[in-house]
């Protein structure tokens, strides 16, 4: 509970149908009046000061439900279900004053949602009558401060948890979100990225709600609020990563996690964790240990890099023409009857690469293109294809030439392949 004209911020904690109470003198009900009330933000920690218009003729025990958004798309958003109960007290004959302006005792008083008058209010308990429900429009959001005669009300909130309980909540957060983040890092296909980034979002949302419901130890209140906001933003980023996986824009966990780790939301989470770690309380708190330091995207290997072991006794070659391709490519040679490539050859965009030492055998040729190669696959803008015929190396075969872009003289086609069945 706060008093009129103070800048002290003692925010209430929002819940469904959260109720605040405003006390009016019976004389004030003869005309519309405006009161300022601290109400919770929607979906995040913190409160905002709003002006609420109370209509003329309001009765004792009337309920006013605040609109969730300011009319005309105003700044800010109010948590849904916030109610203000109007309590009307009798006007002492000796306290007559300017019409519509409450006496000092009324202007500086407030009551908890239980209906018990606060200090400075009327000593009599107003008689309860059947309530009336109205919906009030928010006139002004996010005011810079209070004004003369403003009524600043809060309701009782849960007491702060102990340092040990708070650290346990942070540990639970890490234990729930950390494995989900690790699963995303290990994603090998776009489908994996899509599913695992979605699971990470669910874990972030779950823990954000759990932490938002805590009242942290006083010294870390600001850092806690920053942590909750960062988790909300990181969950939004994870949702975008999931969508990018479904569209094959992000194709591996390394690139997906790298995008998350370089996001502004991740930077805010690191900053909040540093603030918590630097708190003198409990020697500092540990949070978000799963989030690695910011890392830059992987650099492509050199043109002609070969993954696998060429045959040193073979002079047979494979020449790959990617001169008209605008993406890097990796060509894989998978021997008949095998599932993993014998050799993989990295070919840069707009380039041609000849590789010697191809072992004897019959091969199916697979091609993947994209960017951000991480050693096993392209992490971004990936595509997967296979030549519709095999090639053979043996006695009398000097080599083969492959052109990755269509030509009228071509004698083979490239067919699309599911990322999940592509050999790695």
Coordinates of N, CA and C in Angstrom, one line a residue, residues 105-323:
X105 N -7.4 13.1 3.7 CA -7.4 11.7 4.2 C -7.8 10.8 3.1
X106 N -8.8 11.1 2.3 CA -9.2 10.2 1.2 C -8.2 10.2 0.1
X107 N -7.6 11.3 -0.2 CA -6.6 11.3 -1.3 C -5.4 10.5 -1.0
X108 N -5.0 10.3 0.3 CA -3.8 9.6 0.6 C -4.1 8.2 1.1
X109 N -5.3 7.7 1.0 CA -5.6 6.4 1.6 C -5.8 5.4 0.5
X110 N -5.7 4.2 0.9 CA -6.0 3.1 0.0 C -6.3 1.9 0.9
X111 N -6.9 0.8 0.3 CA -7.2 -0.4 1.1 C -6.8 -1.6 0.3
X112 N -6.5 -2.6 1.0 CA -6.1 -3.9 0.3 C -7.4 -4.5 -0.2
X113 N -7.2 -5.6 -1.0 CA -8.3 -6.2 -1.7 C -9.3 -6.9 -0.7
X114 N -8.8 -7.1 0.6 CA -9.7 -7.6 1.6 C -10.8 -6.7 2.0
X115 N -10.6 -5.4 1.7 CA -11.6 -4.4 2.1 C -11.3 -3.7 3.4
X116 N -10.2 -4.1 4.0 CA -9.8 -3.5 5.3 C -9.2 -2.1 5.1
X117 N -9.7 -1.0 5.6 CA -9.2 0.3 5.3 C -7.7 0.4 5.7
X118 N -7.0 1.2 4.9 CA -5.6 1.5 5.2 C -5.6 2.6 6.2
X119 N -4.4 2.8 6.7 CA -4.2 3.9 7.7 C -4.5 5.2 7.0
X120 N -5.2 6.1 7.6 CA -5.5 7.4 7.0 C -6.9 7.3 6.4
X121 N -7.5 6.2 6.2 CA -8.8 6.1 5.6 C -9.9 6.1 6.7
X122 N -11.1 5.9 6.2 CA -12.2 5.9 7.2 C -12.1 4.8 8.2
X123 N -12.5 5.0 9.4 CA -12.4 4.0 10.4 C -13.5 3.0 10.4
X124 N -14.6 3.4 9.7 CA -15.7 2.4 9.6 C -15.6 1.5 8.4
X125 N -16.1 0.3 8.6 CA -16.0 -0.7 7.5 C -17.3 -0.4 6.6
X126 N -17.1 -0.1 5.3 CA -18.3 0.2 4.5 C -19.2 -1.0 4.4
X127 N -20.5 -0.8 4.4 CA -21.4 -1.9 4.2 C -21.3 -2.4 2.8
X128 N -21.2 -3.8 2.7 CA -21.0 -4.4 1.4 C -22.4 -4.6 0.7
X129 N -22.4 -4.2 -0.5 CA -23.7 -4.4 -1.3 C -23.3 -5.1 -2.6
X130 N -24.3 -5.5 -3.3 CA -24.1 -6.2 -4.5 C -23.2 -5.4 -5.5
X131 N -22.2 -6.0 -6.0 CA -21.2 -5.3 -6.9 C -21.8 -5.1 -8.3
X132 N -21.2 -4.1 -8.9 CA -21.6 -3.7 -10.3 C -20.3 -3.8 -11.1
X133 N -20.3 -4.4 -12.3 CA -19.1 -4.5 -13.1 C -19.2 -3.6 -14.3
X134 N -18.2 -2.7 -14.4 CA -18.0 -1.8 -15.5 C -16.7 -2.1 -16.2
X135 N -16.5 -1.6 -17.4 CA -15.2 -1.7 -18.1 C -14.7 -0.3 -18.3
X136 N -13.5 0.0 -17.8 CA -12.9 1.4 -17.9 C -11.9 1.4 -19.0
X137 N -11.9 2.6 -19.7 CA -10.8 2.8 -20.7 C -9.6 3.4 -20.0
X138 N -8.5 3.0 -20.4 CA -7.2 3.6 -19.9 C -7.0 4.9 -20.7
X139 N -6.8 6.0 -20.0 CA -6.7 7.3 -20.6 C -5.2 7.6 -21.0
X140 N -4.3 7.3 -20.0 CA -2.9 7.7 -20.3 C -2.1 6.5 -19.7
X141 N -1.1 6.0 -20.5 CA -0.3 4.9 -20.1 C 1.2 5.4 -19.9
X142 N 1.9 4.7 -19.0 CA 3.3 5.0 -18.8 C 3.6 6.4 -18.5
X143 N 2.9 7.0 -17.5 CA 3.2 8.3 -17.1 C 4.6 8.5 -16.5
X144 N 5.1 9.7 -16.6 CA 6.5 9.8 -16.0 C 6.5 9.8 -14.5
X145 N 5.4 10.2 -13.9 CA 5.4 10.2 -12.4 C 4.0 10.5 -11.9
X146 N 3.8 10.7 -10.6 CA 2.5 11.0 -10.1 C 2.2 12.5 -10.2
X147 N 0.9 12.9 -10.0 CA 0.5 14.3 -10.0 C -0.1 14.6 -8.6
X148 N -0.3 15.8 -8.4 CA -0.9 16.2 -7.1 C -2.3 15.6 -7.0
X149 N -2.5 15.0 -5.8 CA -3.8 14.4 -5.5 C -3.9 13.0 -6.1
X150 N -2.9 12.5 -6.8 CA -3.0 11.2 -7.4 C -3.0 10.1 -6.3
X151 N -3.8 9.0 -6.6 CA -3.9 7.9 -5.6 C -3.1 6.8 -6.1
X152 N -2.0 6.4 -5.4 CA -1.1 5.3 -5.8 C -1.4 4.1 -4.9
X153 N -2.0 3.1 -5.5 CA -2.4 1.9 -4.7 C -1.6 0.7 -5.2
X154 N -1.3 -0.2 -4.2 CA -0.8 -1.5 -4.6 C -1.5 -2.5 -3.7
X155 N -1.4 -3.8 -4.0 CA -2.0 -4.8 -3.1 C -0.8 -5.6 -2.6
X156 N -1.1 -6.3 -1.5 CA 0.0 -7.1 -0.9 C 0.5 -8.1 -1.9
X157 N 1.8 -8.3 -1.9 CA 2.5 -9.3 -2.8 C 3.2 -10.3 -2.0
X158 N 3.6 -11.4 -2.6 CA 4.3 -12.5 -1.9 C 5.6 -11.9 -1.4
X159 N 6.1 -12.3 -0.3 CA 7.4 -11.9 0.2 C 8.5 -12.5 -0.6
X160 N 9.6 -11.8 -0.7 CA 10.8 -12.3 -1.4 C 11.2 -13.7 -0.9
X161 N 11.6 -14.6 -1.9 CA 12.1 -15.9 -1.5 C 13.5 -15.7 -0.9
X162 N 13.9 -16.8 -0.3 CA 15.3 -16.7 0.3 C 16.3 -16.9 -0.8
X163 N 17.5 -16.6 -0.5 CA 18.6 -16.7 -1.5 C 18.7 -18.1 -2.0
X164 N 18.6 -19.1 -1.1 CA 18.8 -20.5 -1.5 C 17.6 -20.9 -2.4
X165 N 16.4 -20.5 -2.1 CA 15.3 -20.9 -2.9 C 15.4 -20.3 -4.3
X166 N 15.9 -19.0 -4.3 CA 16.0 -18.3 -5.6 C 17.1 -19.0 -6.5
X167 N 18.2 -19.4 -5.9 CA 19.2 -20.1 -6.7 C 18.7 -21.5 -7.1
X168 N 17.9 -22.1 -6.3 CA 17.3 -23.4 -6.8 C 16.4 -23.2 -8.0
X169 N 15.7 -22.1 -8.0 CA 14.8 -21.8 -9.1 C 15.7 -21.6 -10.4
X170 N 16.8 -20.9 -10.2 CA 17.7 -20.7 -11.4 C 18.3 -22.0 -11.8
X171 N 18.6 -22.8 -10.9 CA 19.2 -24.1 -11.3 C 18.2 -25.0 -12.0
X172 N 16.9 -25.0 -11.6 CA 15.9 -25.7 -12.3 C 15.7 -25.1 -13.7
X173 N 15.8 -23.8 -13.8 CA 15.8 -23.2 -15.1 C 16.9 -23.8 -16.0
X174 N 18.1 -23.8 -15.5 CA 19.2 -24.3 -16.3 C 19.0 -25.8 -16.7
X175 N 18.6 -26.5 -15.7 CA 18.4 -28.0 -15.9 C 17.3 -28.3 -16.9
X176 N 16.4 -27.5 -17.0 CA 15.3 -27.7 -18.0 C 15.7 -27.2 -19.4
X177 N 16.2 -26.0 -19.5 CA 16.5 -25.3 -20.7 C 17.8 -25.8 -21.3
X178 N 18.8 -26.1 -20.5 CA 20.1 -26.5 -21.0 C 20.1 -27.8 -21.9
X179 N 19.4 -28.9 -21.5 CA 19.3 -30.0 -22.4 C 18.6 -29.7 -23.7
X180 N 17.6 -28.9 -23.6 CA 16.9 -28.6 -24.8 C 17.8 -27.8 -25.8
X181 N 18.6 -26.9 -25.2 CA 19.6 -26.2 -26.1 C 20.6 -27.1 -26.7
X182 N 21.1 -28.1 -25.8 CA 22.0 -29.1 -26.3 C 21.5 -29.9 -27.4
X183 N 20.2 -30.3 -27.3 CA 19.5 -31.1 -28.4 C 19.5 -30.3 -29.7
X184 N 19.3 -29.0 -29.6 CA 19.3 -28.2 -30.8 C 20.6 -28.2 -31.4
X185 N 21.7 -28.0 -30.6 CA 23.1 -28.0 -31.2 C 23.4 -29.2 -31.9
X186 N 22.8 -30.4 -31.5 CA 23.1 -31.7 -32.1 C 22.3 -32.0 -33.3
X187 N 21.4 -31.1 -33.7 CA 20.5 -31.3 -34.8 C 21.3 -31.5 -36.1
X188 N 21.0 -32.5 -36.9 CA 21.7 -32.8 -38.1 C 21.0 -32.5 -39.4
X189 N 19.7 -32.3 -39.3 CA 18.9 -32.0 -40.5 C 17.9 -30.8 -40.2
X190 N 17.4 -30.2 -41.3 CA 16.4 -29.1 -41.1 C 15.2 -29.6 -40.3
X191 N 14.8 -30.8 -40.5 CA 13.6 -31.3 -39.7 C 14.0 -31.4 -38.2
X192 N 15.2 -31.8 -37.9 CA 15.7 -31.8 -36.5 C 15.6 -30.4 -35.9
X193 N 16.1 -29.4 -36.7 CA 16.1 -28.0 -36.3 C 14.7 -27.5 -36.0
X194 N 13.8 -27.9 -36.9 CA 12.4 -27.4 -36.7 C 11.8 -28.0 -35.4
X195 N 12.0 -29.3 -35.2 CA 11.4 -29.9 -34.0 C 12.1 -29.4 -32.7
X196 N 13.4 -29.4 -32.7 CA 14.2 -29.2 -31.5 C 14.1 -27.7 -31.1
X197 N 14.1 -26.8 -32.1 CA 14.0 -25.4 -31.7 C 12.6 -25.1 -31.1
X198 N 11.6 -25.8 -31.6 CA 10.2 -25.7 -31.0 C 10.2 -26.2 -29.6
X199 N 10.9 -27.3 -29.3 CA 11.0 -27.8 -27.9 C 11.8 -26.9 -27.0
X200 N 12.8 -26.2 -27.6 CA 13.5 -25.2 -26.8 C 12.6 -24.0 -26.5
X201 N 11.8 -23.6 -27.4 CA 10.9 -22.5 -27.1 C 9.9 -22.9 -26.0
X202 N 9.4 -24.1 -26.0 CA 8.5 -24.6 -24.9 C 9.2 -24.5 -23.6
X203 N 10.4 -25.0 -23.5 CA 11.2 -25.0 -22.3 C 11.4 -23.5 -21.8
X204 N 11.8 -22.6 -22.7 CA 12.0 -21.2 -22.3 C 10.7 -20.6 -21.8
X205 N 9.6 -20.8 -22.5 CA 8.3 -20.3 -22.0 C 7.9 -20.8 -20.6
X206 N 8.1 -22.1 -20.5 CA 7.8 -22.7 -19.2 C 8.6 -22.1 -18.0
X207 N 9.9 -22.0 -18.2 CA 10.7 -21.5 -17.1 C 10.6 -20.0 -17.0
X208 N 10.2 -19.3 -18.0 CA 10.0 -17.8 -17.9 C 8.8 -17.6 -17.0
X209 N 7.7 -18.4 -17.2 CA 6.5 -18.3 -16.4 C 6.8 -18.6 -14.9
X210 N 7.6 -19.7 -14.7 CA 8.0 -20.1 -13.3 C 8.8 -19.0 -12.6
X211 N 9.7 -18.4 -13.3 CA 10.6 -17.3 -12.7 C 9.8 -16.0 -12.5
X212 N 8.9 -15.8 -13.5 CA 8.1 -14.5 -13.3 C 7.2 -14.6 -12.1
X213 N 6.8 -15.8 -11.7 CA 5.9 -16.0 -10.5 C 6.6 -15.8 -9.2
X214 N 8.0 -15.7 -9.2 CA 8.7 -15.5 -8.0 C 8.9 -14.0 -7.6
X215 N 9.0 -13.8 -6.4 CA 9.4 -12.5 -5.9 C 10.9 -12.7 -5.5
X216 N 11.9 -12.1 -6.2 CA 13.3 -12.4 -5.9 C 13.8 -11.7 -4.7
X217 N 14.9 -12.1 -4.2 CA 15.5 -11.3 -3.1 C 15.7 -9.8 -3.6
X218 N 15.5 -8.9 -2.7 CA 15.5 -7.5 -3.0 C 16.7 -7.0 -3.9
X219 N 17.9 -7.3 -3.5 CA 19.0 -6.8 -4.3 C 19.1 -7.1 -5.8
X220 N 18.4 -8.2 -6.2 CA 18.5 -8.6 -7.6 C 17.1 -8.4 -8.3
X221 N 16.3 -7.6 -7.8 CA 15.0 -7.4 -8.4 C 15.1 -6.9 -9.9
X222 N 16.0 -6.0 -10.2 CA 16.1 -5.5 -11.5 C 16.7 -6.5 -12.4
X223 N 17.8 -7.2 -12.0 CA 18.4 -8.3 -12.8 C 17.4 -9.4 -13.1
X224 N 16.5 -9.7 -12.1 CA 15.5 -10.7 -12.3 C 14.5 -10.3 -13.4
X225 N 14.1 -9.1 -13.3 CA 13.1 -8.6 -14.3 C 13.8 -8.6 -15.7
X226 N 15.1 -8.3 -15.8 CA 15.8 -8.4 -17.1 C 15.9 -9.8 -17.6
X227 N 16.1 -10.7 -16.6 CA 16.2 -12.2 -17.0 C 14.9 -12.6 -17.6
X228 N 13.8 -12.3 -17.0 CA 12.5 -12.7 -17.4 C 12.2 -12.2 -18.8
X229 N 12.5 -10.9 -19.0 CA 12.3 -10.3 -20.4 C 13.2 -11.0 -21.4
X230 N 14.4 -11.3 -21.1 CA 15.3 -11.9 -22.0 C 14.8 -13.3 -22.4
X231 N 14.3 -14.0 -21.4 CA 13.7 -15.4 -21.8 C 12.6 -15.3 -22.7
X232 N 11.7 -14.3 -22.5 CA 10.6 -14.1 -23.4 C 11.1 -13.8 -24.9
X233 N 12.1 -12.9 -25.0 CA 12.6 -12.6 -26.3 C 13.4 -13.8 -26.9
X234 N 14.1 -14.6 -26.1 CA 14.8 -15.7 -26.6 C 13.8 -16.8 -27.1
X235 N 12.7 -16.9 -26.4 CA 11.7 -17.9 -26.9 C 11.2 -17.5 -28.2
X236 N 11.0 -16.2 -28.4 CA 10.5 -15.7 -29.7 C 11.5 -16.0 -30.8
X237 N 12.8 -15.8 -30.5 CA 13.9 -16.2 -31.4 C 13.9 -17.7 -31.8
X238 N 13.7 -18.5 -30.7 CA 13.7 -19.9 -31.0 C 12.5 -20.3 -31.9
X239 N 11.4 -19.6 -31.8 CA 10.3 -19.9 -32.6 C 10.6 -19.6 -34.1
X240 N 11.3 -18.5 -34.3 CA 11.8 -18.1 -35.7 C 12.8 -19.1 -36.2
X241 N 13.6 -19.6 -35.3 CA 14.6 -20.6 -35.8 C 13.9 -21.9 -36.2
X242 N 12.8 -22.3 -35.5 CA 12.0 -23.5 -35.8 C 11.4 -23.3 -37.2
X243 N 10.9 -22.1 -37.4 CA 10.3 -21.9 -38.8 C 11.3 -21.9 -39.9
X244 N 12.5 -21.4 -39.6 CA 13.6 -21.4 -40.6 C 14.0 -22.8 -40.9
X245 N 14.0 -23.7 -39.9 CA 14.3 -25.1 -40.1 C 13.3 -25.8 -41.0
X246 N 12.0 -25.4 -40.8 CA 11.0 -26.0 -41.7 C 11.1 -25.6 -43.1
X247 N 11.7 -24.4 -43.3 CA 11.9 -23.9 -44.7 C 13.3 -24.2 -45.3
X248 N 14.1 -24.9 -44.6 CA 15.5 -25.2 -45.0 C 16.3 -24.0 -45.1
X249 N 16.0 -23.0 -44.4 CA 16.9 -21.8 -44.3 C 18.0 -22.1 -43.3
X250 N 17.6 -22.7 -42.2 CA 18.6 -23.2 -41.2 C 18.5 -24.7 -41.3
X251 N 19.7 -25.4 -41.4 CA 19.7 -26.8 -41.7 C 20.4 -27.7 -40.7
X252 N 21.3 -27.1 -39.9 CA 22.0 -27.9 -38.8 C 21.9 -27.2 -37.5
X253 N 22.2 -27.9 -36.4 CA 22.1 -27.3 -35.1 C 23.2 -26.3 -34.9
X254 N 24.4 -26.5 -35.5 CA 25.5 -25.5 -35.3 C 25.1 -24.1 -35.8
X255 N 24.4 -24.1 -36.9 CA 24.0 -22.8 -37.5 C 22.8 -22.2 -36.7
X256 N 21.9 -23.1 -36.3 CA 20.7 -22.7 -35.6 C 21.1 -22.1 -34.2
X257 N 21.9 -22.8 -33.5 CA 22.4 -22.4 -32.2 C 23.2 -21.1 -32.3
X258 N 24.0 -21.1 -33.4 CA 24.8 -19.9 -33.6 C 24.0 -18.6 -33.8
X259 N 22.9 -18.8 -34.6 CA 22.0 -17.6 -34.8 C 21.4 -17.2 -33.5
X260 N 20.9 -18.2 -32.7 CA 20.4 -17.8 -31.3 C 21.4 -17.1 -30.5
X261 N 22.6 -17.7 -30.5 CA 23.7 -17.2 -29.6 C 24.1 -15.8 -30.0
X262 N 23.9 -15.4 -31.3 CA 24.3 -14.1 -31.7 C 23.1 -13.1 -31.7
X263 N 22.0 -13.5 -31.2 CA 20.8 -12.6 -31.2 C 20.9 -11.6 -30.1
X264 N 20.1 -10.5 -30.2 CA 20.1 -9.5 -29.1 C 19.5 -10.1 -27.9
X265 N 18.5 -11.0 -28.0 CA 17.9 -11.7 -26.8 C 19.0 -12.4 -26.0
X266 N 19.9 -13.2 -26.7 CA 20.9 -13.9 -26.0 C 21.9 -12.9 -25.3
X267 N 22.2 -11.8 -25.9 CA 23.1 -10.8 -25.3 C 22.4 -10.3 -24.0
X268 N 21.1 -10.1 -24.1 CA 20.4 -9.6 -22.9 C 20.4 -10.7 -21.8
X269 N 20.3 -11.9 -22.2 CA 20.3 -13.0 -21.2 C 21.7 -13.1 -20.6
X270 N 22.7 -13.0 -21.3 CA 24.1 -13.0 -20.8 C 24.3 -11.8 -19.8
X271 N 23.7 -10.6 -20.2 CA 23.9 -9.5 -19.3 C 23.2 -9.7 -18.0
X272 N 21.9 -10.2 -18.1 CA 21.2 -10.5 -16.8 C 21.9 -11.5 -16.0
X273 N 22.5 -12.5 -16.6 CA 23.2 -13.6 -15.8 C 24.5 -13.0 -15.2
X274 N 25.1 -12.0 -15.9 CA 26.3 -11.4 -15.3 C 25.9 -10.5 -14.1
X275 N 24.7 -9.8 -14.2 CA 24.3 -9.0 -13.1 C 24.0 -9.9 -11.9
X276 N 23.3 -11.0 -12.1 CA 23.0 -12.0 -11.0 C 24.3 -12.5 -10.4
X277 N 25.3 -12.8 -11.3 CA 26.5 -13.4 -10.8 C 27.3 -12.4 -9.9
X278 N 27.1 -11.1 -10.2 CA 27.9 -10.1 -9.5 C 27.2 -9.6 -8.3
X279 N 26.0 -10.1 -8.0 CA 25.3 -9.7 -6.8 C 26.0 -10.1 -5.5
X280 N 26.1 -9.2 -4.5 CA 26.8 -9.6 -3.3 C 26.0 -10.7 -2.5
X281 N 24.7 -10.8 -2.8 CA 23.9 -11.8 -2.1 C 24.3 -13.2 -2.5
X282 N 24.5 -14.0 -1.5 CA 24.9 -15.4 -1.6 C 26.1 -15.6 -2.5
X283 N 27.0 -14.6 -2.5 CA 28.2 -14.7 -3.3 C 27.9 -14.7 -4.8
X284 N 26.8 -14.3 -5.2 CA 26.4 -14.3 -6.6 C 25.6 -15.5 -7.0
X285 N 24.7 -15.3 -8.0 CA 23.9 -16.4 -8.5 C 24.3 -16.9 -9.8
X286 N 24.1 -18.2 -10.1 CA 24.5 -18.8 -11.3 C 23.2 -19.1 -12.2
X287 N 23.2 -18.6 -13.4 CA 22.0 -18.7 -14.3 C 22.5 -18.7 -15.7
X288 N 21.8 -19.4 -16.6 CA 22.0 -19.5 -18.0 C 23.4 -20.0 -18.3
X289 N 23.9 -21.0 -17.6 CA 25.2 -21.5 -17.8 C 25.3 -22.3 -19.1
X290 N 24.1 -22.7 -19.6 CA 24.1 -23.5 -20.9 C 24.4 -22.6 -22.1
X291 N 24.3 -21.3 -22.0 CA 24.4 -20.4 -23.1 C 25.9 -20.1 -23.4
X292 N 26.4 -20.6 -24.5 CA 27.9 -20.4 -24.8 C 28.1 -18.9 -25.1
X293 N 29.4 -18.6 -25.1 CA 29.8 -17.2 -25.5 C 29.5 -17.0 -27.0
X294 N 29.3 -15.8 -27.4 CA 29.0 -15.5 -28.8 C 30.0 -16.0 -29.7
X295 N 29.6 -16.7 -30.8 CA 30.6 -17.3 -31.7 C 30.2 -16.9 -33.1
X296 N 31.2 -16.6 -34.0 CA 30.9 -16.2 -35.4 C 30.6 -17.5 -36.2
X297 N 30.0 -17.2 -37.3 CA 29.6 -18.3 -38.2 C 30.8 -19.0 -38.8
X298 N 30.7 -20.3 -39.0 CA 31.8 -21.1 -39.5 C 32.3 -20.6 -40.9
X299 N 33.6 -20.6 -41.1 CA 34.2 -20.3 -42.4 C 34.3 -21.5 -43.3
X300 N 34.1 -21.3 -44.6 CA 34.1 -22.4 -45.5 C 35.5 -23.0 -45.6
X301 N 35.6 -24.3 -45.9 CA 36.9 -24.9 -46.1 C 37.5 -24.5 -47.4
X302 N 38.8 -24.7 -47.6 CA 39.4 -24.4 -48.9 C 38.8 -25.1 -50.1
X303 N 38.8 -24.5 -51.2 CA 38.3 -25.2 -52.4 C 39.1 -26.5 -52.6
X304 N 38.4 -27.6 -53.0 CA 39.1 -28.8 -53.3 C 39.4 -29.7 -52.0
X305 N 39.0 -29.2 -50.9 CA 39.1 -30.0 -49.6 C 38.4 -31.3 -49.8
X306 N 39.2 -32.4 -49.5 CA 38.6 -33.8 -49.6 C 38.4 -34.3 -48.2
X307 N 37.2 -34.8 -47.9 CA 36.9 -35.5 -46.7 C 36.8 -37.0 -47.0
X308 N 37.7 -37.7 -46.4 CA 37.9 -39.1 -46.7 C 39.3 -39.4 -47.1
X309 N 39.7 -40.6 -47.5 CA 41.0 -40.9 -47.9 C 41.1 -41.4 -49.3
X310 N 41.7 -40.6 -50.2 CA 41.9 -41.0 -51.6 C 42.9 -42.2 -51.7
X311 N 42.8 -42.9 -52.8 CA 43.7 -44.0 -53.0 C 45.0 -43.5 -53.6
X312 N 46.1 -43.6 -52.9 CA 47.4 -43.0 -53.4 C 47.9 -43.7 -54.6
X313 N 47.4 -44.9 -54.9 CA 47.9 -45.6 -56.1 C 47.0 -45.4 -57.3
X314 N 45.9 -44.7 -57.1 CA 45.0 -44.4 -58.2 C 45.2 -43.0 -58.9
X315 N 45.2 -43.0 -60.2 CA 45.4 -41.8 -60.9 C 44.0 -41.3 -61.5
X316 N 43.0 -42.1 -61.2 CA 41.7 -41.8 -61.7 C 41.2 -40.5 -61.0
X317 N 40.4 -39.7 -61.8 CA 40.0 -38.4 -61.2 C 38.5 -38.2 -61.3
X318 N 38.0 -37.2 -60.6 CA 36.7 -36.7 -60.7 C 36.8 -35.2 -60.8
X319 N 36.2 -34.7 -61.9 CA 36.2 -33.2 -62.1 C 34.8 -32.7 -62.0
X320 N 34.6 -31.7 -61.1 CA 33.3 -31.2 -60.8 C 33.2 -29.7 -61.3
X321 N 32.3 -29.4 -62.1 CA 32.1 -28.1 -62.7 C 30.9 -27.4 -62.0
X322 N 31.3 -26.4 -61.2 CA 30.2 -25.6 -60.5 C 30.4 -24.1 -60.9
X323 N 30.8 -23.9 -62.2 CA 31.2 -22.6 -62.6 C 30.0 -21.7 -62.7

